[in-house]
Short mmCIF file of C-alpha atoms in Angstrom, two decimals:
data_model
loop_
_atom_site.label_atom_id
_atom_site.label_comp_id
_atom_site.label_asym_id
_atom_site.label_seq_id
_atom_site.Cartn_x
_atom_site.Cartn_y
_atom_site.Cartn_z
CA MET E 1 -26.60 -17.48 37.51
CA GLU E 2 -28.65 -20.64 37.61
CA ASN E 3 -29.51 -20.70 33.88
CA TYR E 4 -26.26 -19.76 32.68
CA ASN E 5 -24.78 -22.74 34.78
CA GLN E 6 -27.44 -25.25 33.65
CA THR E 7 -26.43 -24.34 29.97
CA SER E 8 -22.62 -24.18 30.60
CA THR E 9 -19.75 -27.21 31.14
CA ASP E 10 -17.86 -23.70 32.91
CA PHE E 11 -17.36 -23.25 36.78
CA ILE E 12 -18.06 -19.54 38.02
CA LEU E 13 -15.71 -19.03 40.86
CA LEU E 14 -17.13 -16.32 42.90
CA GLY E 15 -13.90 -15.09 44.18
CA LEU E 16 -12.83 -13.42 47.32
CA PHE E 17 -13.18 -9.61 46.54
CA PRO E 18 -15.95 -8.04 47.08
CA PRO E 19 -17.29 -5.60 44.32
CA SER E 20 -16.10 -2.30 46.82
CA ARG E 21 -13.19 -0.71 47.71
CA ILE E 22 -12.63 -3.06 50.18
CA GLY E 23 -12.13 -5.51 47.36
CA LEU E 24 -9.67 -3.32 45.84
CA PHE E 25 -7.89 -3.12 48.62
CA LEU E 26 -7.80 -6.64 48.93
CA PHE E 27 -6.91 -7.33 45.65
CA ILE E 28 -3.59 -4.97 46.14
CA LEU E 29 -2.67 -6.63 49.31
CA ILE E 30 -2.97 -10.16 47.79
CA VAL E 31 -0.97 -9.10 44.56
CA PHE E 32 1.49 -7.71 46.69
CA ILE E 33 2.02 -10.43 48.95
CA PHE E 34 2.44 -12.64 45.75
CA LEU E 35 5.07 -10.50 44.35
CA MET E 36 6.59 -11.05 48.26
CA ALA E 37 6.41 -14.90 47.82
CA LEU E 38 7.59 -15.13 44.77
CA ILE E 39 10.86 -12.83 44.90
CA GLY E 40 11.42 -14.58 48.77
CA ASN E 41 11.16 -18.19 47.17
CA LEU E 42 13.24 -17.57 44.25
CA SER E 43 15.91 -15.55 46.24
CA MET E 44 16.24 -18.73 48.83
CA ILE E 45 15.89 -21.23 45.81
CA LEU E 46 19.32 -19.31 44.25
CA LEU E 47 21.00 -18.31 47.50
CA ILE E 48 20.82 -22.35 48.15
CA SER E 49 22.40 -23.16 44.97
CA LEU E 50 24.76 -20.17 45.19
CA ASP E 51 26.42 -20.61 48.47
CA THR E 52 28.24 -23.81 49.35
CA HIS E 53 28.06 -23.78 53.10
CA LEU E 54 24.03 -24.33 52.51
CA HIS E 55 24.67 -27.63 50.32
CA THR E 56 23.52 -29.73 53.46
CA PRO E 57 20.25 -32.27 53.47
CA MET E 58 18.26 -29.28 55.73
CA TYR E 59 18.68 -26.55 53.07
CA PHE E 60 18.32 -29.01 50.36
CA LEU E 61 15.01 -29.69 52.04
CA LEU E 62 14.13 -26.19 52.21
CA SER E 63 14.79 -25.26 48.74
CA GLN E 64 12.15 -27.70 47.74
CA LEU E 65 9.90 -26.54 50.24
CA SER E 66 10.50 -22.77 48.53
CA LEU E 67 10.11 -24.34 44.72
CA ILE E 68 6.78 -26.18 46.10
CA ASP E 69 5.60 -22.94 47.67
CA LEU E 70 6.45 -20.98 44.35
CA ASN E 71 4.02 -23.14 42.45
CA TYR E 72 1.28 -23.61 44.79
CA ILE E 73 1.02 -19.80 45.45
CA SER E 74 1.09 -19.68 41.51
CA THR E 75 -1.39 -22.20 40.75
CA ILE E 76 -4.59 -19.62 42.78
CA VAL E 77 -3.13 -16.22 42.66
CA PRO E 78 -2.54 -15.10 38.83
CA LYS E 79 -6.37 -16.65 38.16
CA MET E 80 -7.79 -15.13 41.17
CA ALA E 81 -6.46 -12.15 39.90
CA SER E 82 -6.97 -12.35 36.37
CA ASP E 83 -10.80 -12.63 37.13
CA PHE E 84 -10.92 -9.69 39.18
CA LEU E 85 -9.13 -7.23 36.21
CA HIS E 86 -11.39 -8.86 33.58
CA GLY E 87 -14.96 -9.36 35.68
CA ASN E 88 -14.72 -12.88 34.03
CA LYS E 89 -15.11 -14.98 37.03
CA SER E 90 -15.63 -18.69 35.11
CA ILE E 91 -12.76 -21.41 34.69
CA SER E 92 -13.86 -24.21 32.10
CA PHE E 93 -14.50 -27.89 33.40
CA THR E 94 -10.85 -28.59 32.13
CA GLY E 95 -9.17 -25.74 33.71
CA CYS E 96 -10.84 -26.44 37.13
CA GLY E 97 -9.60 -30.30 37.24
CA ILE E 98 -6.14 -29.16 36.21
CA GLN E 99 -6.29 -26.27 39.32
CA SER E 100 -7.38 -28.60 41.58
CA PHE E 101 -4.98 -31.28 40.60
CA PHE E 102 -2.14 -29.05 41.12
CA PHE E 103 -3.39 -27.50 44.17
CA LEU E 104 -3.76 -31.13 45.80
CA ALA E 105 -0.49 -32.47 44.51
CA LEU E 106 1.29 -29.24 46.01
CA GLY E 107 -0.24 -29.56 48.88
CA GLY E 108 0.52 -32.98 49.93
CA ALA E 109 4.05 -32.95 48.43
CA GLU E 110 4.42 -29.52 51.22
CA ALA E 111 2.72 -31.74 54.13
CA LEU E 112 4.86 -35.02 53.45
CA LEU E 113 7.90 -32.60 53.01
CA LEU E 114 7.38 -30.95 56.49
CA THR E 115 7.66 -34.29 57.76
CA SER E 116 10.95 -34.73 56.45
CA MET E 117 12.43 -31.57 57.55
CA ALA E 118 11.15 -32.62 60.88
CA TYR E 119 13.11 -35.85 60.71
CA ASP E 120 15.95 -34.20 59.51
CA ARG E 121 16.33 -32.16 62.83
CA TYR E 122 15.12 -34.85 64.79
CA ILE E 123 18.50 -36.86 63.61
CA ALA E 124 20.36 -33.68 63.72
CA VAL E 125 19.88 -32.93 67.49
CA CYS E 126 19.36 -36.55 68.49
CA PHE E 127 21.41 -39.00 66.53
CA PRO E 128 24.36 -35.98 65.28
CA LEU E 129 27.35 -38.53 64.69
CA HIS E 130 24.78 -40.87 62.52
CA TYR E 131 23.49 -37.30 60.48
CA LEU E 132 25.64 -37.56 57.52
CA ILE E 133 24.64 -41.89 57.09
CA ARG E 134 20.72 -41.31 57.85
CA MET E 135 20.68 -38.19 55.87
CA SER E 136 22.49 -39.04 53.04
CA LYS E 137 21.88 -37.21 49.51
CA ARG E 138 20.27 -40.41 48.29
CA VAL E 139 17.92 -40.40 51.48
CA CYS E 140 17.01 -36.89 50.70
CA VAL E 141 16.73 -37.37 46.88
CA LEU E 142 14.07 -40.66 47.89
CA MET E 143 12.03 -38.48 50.64
CA ILE E 144 11.59 -35.19 47.91
CA THR E 145 11.11 -37.80 45.19
CA GLY E 146 8.53 -40.03 47.49
CA SER E 147 6.69 -36.56 48.21
CA TRP E 148 5.84 -35.26 45.03
CA ILE E 149 4.86 -38.92 43.29
CA ILE E 150 2.55 -39.51 46.58
CA GLY E 151 1.11 -36.09 46.79
CA SER E 152 0.22 -36.63 43.00
CA ILE E 153 -1.21 -39.65 43.20
CA ASN E 154 -3.75 -38.59 45.84
CA ALA E 155 -4.09 -35.46 43.88
CA CYS E 156 -5.20 -37.44 40.53
CA ALA E 157 -7.45 -39.84 42.38
CA HIS E 158 -9.59 -36.97 43.64
CA THR E 159 -9.52 -35.00 40.49
CA VAL E 160 -10.79 -37.81 38.86
CA TYR E 161 -13.57 -37.93 41.15
CA ILE E 162 -14.98 -34.60 41.04
CA LEU E 163 -14.66 -34.48 37.04
CA HIS E 164 -16.82 -37.40 36.96
CA ILE E 165 -19.75 -36.80 39.32
CA PRO E 166 -22.59 -35.08 37.91
CA TYR E 167 -23.18 -31.66 38.70
CA CYS E 168 -26.87 -30.88 38.41
CA ARG E 169 -27.14 -27.59 40.46
CA SER E 170 -25.38 -24.19 40.32
CA ARG E 171 -21.80 -24.14 38.79
CA ALA E 172 -21.20 -21.54 41.35
CA ILE E 173 -18.01 -22.61 43.57
CA ASN E 174 -18.18 -20.21 46.86
CA HIS E 175 -14.35 -20.13 46.67
CA PHE E 176 -11.91 -18.22 44.78
CA PHE E 177 -10.14 -21.69 43.60
CA CYS E 178 -11.46 -25.17 42.62
CA ASP E 179 -11.65 -26.62 45.80
CA VAL E 180 -12.95 -30.22 46.12
CA PRO E 181 -15.08 -29.79 49.15
CA ALA E 182 -16.85 -26.47 47.76
CA MET E 183 -17.06 -28.59 44.46
CA VAL E 184 -18.71 -31.64 46.07
CA THR E 185 -21.35 -29.26 47.68
CA LEU E 186 -22.48 -28.91 44.02
CA ALA E 187 -22.79 -32.27 43.18
CA CYS E 188 -26.97 -34.06 42.81
CA THR E 189 -25.38 -37.26 43.72
CA ASP E 190 -24.72 -38.69 47.42
CA THR E 191 -21.26 -38.32 48.24
CA TRP E 192 -21.06 -39.38 51.74
CA VAL E 193 -18.90 -42.55 50.51
CA TYR E 194 -16.23 -39.47 48.96
CA GLU E 195 -16.35 -37.02 52.02
CA GLY E 196 -15.39 -40.21 53.94
CA THR E 197 -12.16 -40.66 51.82
CA VAL E 198 -11.52 -37.27 52.07
CA PHE E 199 -11.29 -36.94 55.90
CA LEU E 200 -9.20 -40.23 55.49
CA SER E 201 -6.70 -38.25 52.91
CA THR E 202 -6.54 -35.51 55.36
CA THR E 203 -5.67 -37.97 58.47
CA ILE E 204 -3.01 -39.34 56.13
CA PHE E 205 -1.52 -36.49 54.69
CA LEU E 206 -2.23 -33.94 57.71
CA VAL E 207 -3.13 -35.70 60.90
CA PHE E 208 -0.71 -38.42 60.84
CA PRO E 209 2.46 -35.96 59.81
CA PHE E 210 1.62 -33.83 62.01
CA ILE E 211 1.51 -36.37 64.90
CA GLY E 212 4.64 -37.59 63.86
CA ILE E 213 6.30 -33.94 63.84
CA SER E 214 4.93 -33.45 67.26
CA CYS E 215 6.60 -36.50 68.53
CA SER E 216 10.37 -35.73 66.79
CA TYR E 217 10.03 -32.51 68.21
CA GLY E 218 8.74 -33.73 71.88
CA ARG E 219 12.35 -35.70 71.57
CA VAL E 220 14.14 -32.54 70.20
CA LEU E 221 13.30 -30.33 72.61
CA LEU E 222 14.21 -33.35 74.87
CA ALA E 223 17.55 -33.70 74.08
CA VAL E 224 18.14 -30.02 73.56
CA TYR E 225 16.95 -29.94 77.29
CA ARG E 226 19.89 -31.79 78.16
CA MET E 227 22.73 -30.16 76.25
CA LYS E 228 25.45 -28.86 78.19
CA SER E 229 26.53 -26.11 75.45
CA ALA E 230 24.29 -23.17 75.78
CA GLU E 231 25.29 -21.87 72.32
CA GLY E 232 24.06 -25.60 70.94
CA ARG E 233 20.97 -24.90 72.95
CA LYS E 234 20.37 -21.76 71.59
CA LYS E 235 20.96 -22.57 67.92
CA ALA E 236 18.61 -26.07 68.45
CA TYR E 237 15.87 -23.96 69.87
CA SER E 238 16.24 -21.53 67.13
CA THR E 239 16.27 -24.11 64.06
CA CYS E 240 13.34 -25.93 65.71
CA SER E 241 11.22 -23.15 66.85
CA THR E 242 11.50 -21.78 63.33
CA HIS E 243 10.17 -25.17 61.75
CA LEU E 244 7.62 -25.25 64.65
CA THR E 245 6.11 -21.92 63.17
CA VAL E 246 6.02 -23.06 59.62
CA VAL E 247 4.57 -25.99 60.14
CA THR E 248 1.56 -24.52 62.58
CA PHE E 249 0.85 -21.95 59.87
CA TYR E 250 0.44 -24.59 57.21
CA TYR E 251 -1.28 -27.37 59.49
CA ALA E 252 -3.65 -25.54 61.64
CA PRO E 253 -5.80 -24.40 58.80
CA PHE E 254 -5.65 -27.09 56.86
CA VAL E 255 -6.21 -29.55 59.34
CA TYR E 256 -9.62 -27.34 60.69
CA THR E 257 -11.06 -27.03 57.28
CA TYR E 258 -11.00 -30.63 56.05
CA LEU E 259 -11.79 -32.17 58.70
CA ARG E 260 -15.14 -30.80 59.76
CA PRO E 261 -18.00 -32.10 58.80
CA ARG E 262 -20.34 -30.24 56.12
CA SER E 263 -22.89 -28.94 58.30
CA LEU E 264 -20.47 -26.91 60.64
CA ARG E 265 -18.53 -25.26 57.44
CA SER E 266 -19.17 -22.12 56.19
CA PRO E 267 -18.22 -20.87 52.83
CA THR E 268 -16.89 -17.41 54.09
CA GLU E 269 -14.56 -19.27 57.16
CA ASP E 270 -13.46 -21.85 54.25
CA LYS E 271 -12.05 -18.95 52.01
CA VAL E 272 -10.68 -16.86 54.79
CA LEU E 273 -9.01 -19.90 56.33
CA ALA E 274 -7.72 -21.22 52.51
CA VAL E 275 -6.16 -17.34 52.60
CA PHE E 276 -3.49 -19.05 55.03
CA TYR E 277 -2.51 -22.02 53.79
CA THR E 278 -2.40 -20.88 49.91
CA ILE E 279 -1.10 -17.23 50.06
CA LEU E 280 0.09 -16.22 53.32
CA THR E 281 1.89 -19.25 54.40
CA PRO E 282 4.26 -19.72 50.73
CA MET E 283 5.14 -15.60 51.45
CA LEU E 284 6.08 -16.44 54.97
CA ASN E 285 7.88 -19.15 54.65
CA PRO E 286 10.94 -17.71 53.06
CA ILE E 287 11.07 -14.85 56.07
CA ILE E 288 10.68 -16.86 58.48
CA TYR E 289 13.76 -19.21 57.39
CA SER E 290 15.50 -16.26 56.59
CA LEU E 291 15.37 -14.09 58.91
CA ARG E 292 15.43 -16.56 61.97
CA ASN E 293 18.53 -18.03 61.07
CA LYS E 294 21.58 -16.92 61.33
CA GLU E 295 23.19 -19.40 58.47
CA VAL E 296 21.01 -18.21 55.66
CA MET E 297 21.74 -14.38 56.76
CA GLY E 298 25.41 -14.94 56.75
CA ALA E 299 25.25 -16.83 53.42
CA LEU E 300 23.08 -13.44 51.75
CA THR E 301 25.98 -11.96 52.96
CA ARG E 302 28.43 -13.90 51.39
CA VAL E 303 26.31 -14.03 48.15
CA SER E 304 26.18 -10.30 48.11
CA GLN E 305 29.81 -9.26 48.61
CA ARG E 306 30.59 -11.87 45.60
CA LEU E 307 28.40 -10.66 43.27
CA CYS E 308 29.50 -6.63 44.44
CA SER E 309 33.26 -7.93 43.81
CA VAL E 310 32.10 -9.41 40.69
CA LYS E 311 30.66 -6.00 39.20
CA MET E 312 33.42 -4.26 40.34
#
């Protein structure tokens, strides 16, 4: 392994699956989750575009979340599955850079988009009369465009750095994708300054948005508590709890992974945590939003009836 890595520019992804029956079981499980994520997120995007009742700012943002999740999981799982099936764990230097860029860009965009969705719920509950003004189509487009652009700029900066540092140790990345912290451990130069920028980037893209989301939902829950309508209170609680569930699943493992110092990190633990935000979250998001949302279920019924009537 060492000799190979010293004479090749390719990286080696050690992967997630052990070479055993357990590894085969995990592979089948991950592929099943991947297919569920594809079906769920594609269905959510189509449902929101086909049903006019869902043409609101909240669901416009939700459709973008599904689009990000669709690309997010597709950046990781197909390569991981291909490596397991063909027994070839290598990834080219350029390919690793491309995968790292899309992972960081989509991850950053999703973190900012979840913040926008929290702001949307805050305005809807606390300032319902101003909702259509503060959450106009122009504002939604700016939020989404800003999330993509800022996420891409951050990803570009990190990707350029990791592609230009010298790798003089083993090129075996102890991960199932080209994760920046796992790649930095292979560098033969001092990277403490860069690790400081990773900490700063994580704080900006994860900690600050999470604090903002927590504060907005604190205000929302206070406003909901003061509501006189039991039905309105129930609907607001349902919507907010759904979004908080999604936020927790995404932010918690991400923050725990990227804010820990290198001395406290474990490659095995990092891979397990990465499964949550790269594989499980994209699959769970459409399930959580559909099963816990009467409007989505109602739209599904209407679209299904419309399709059945067209066939008949």
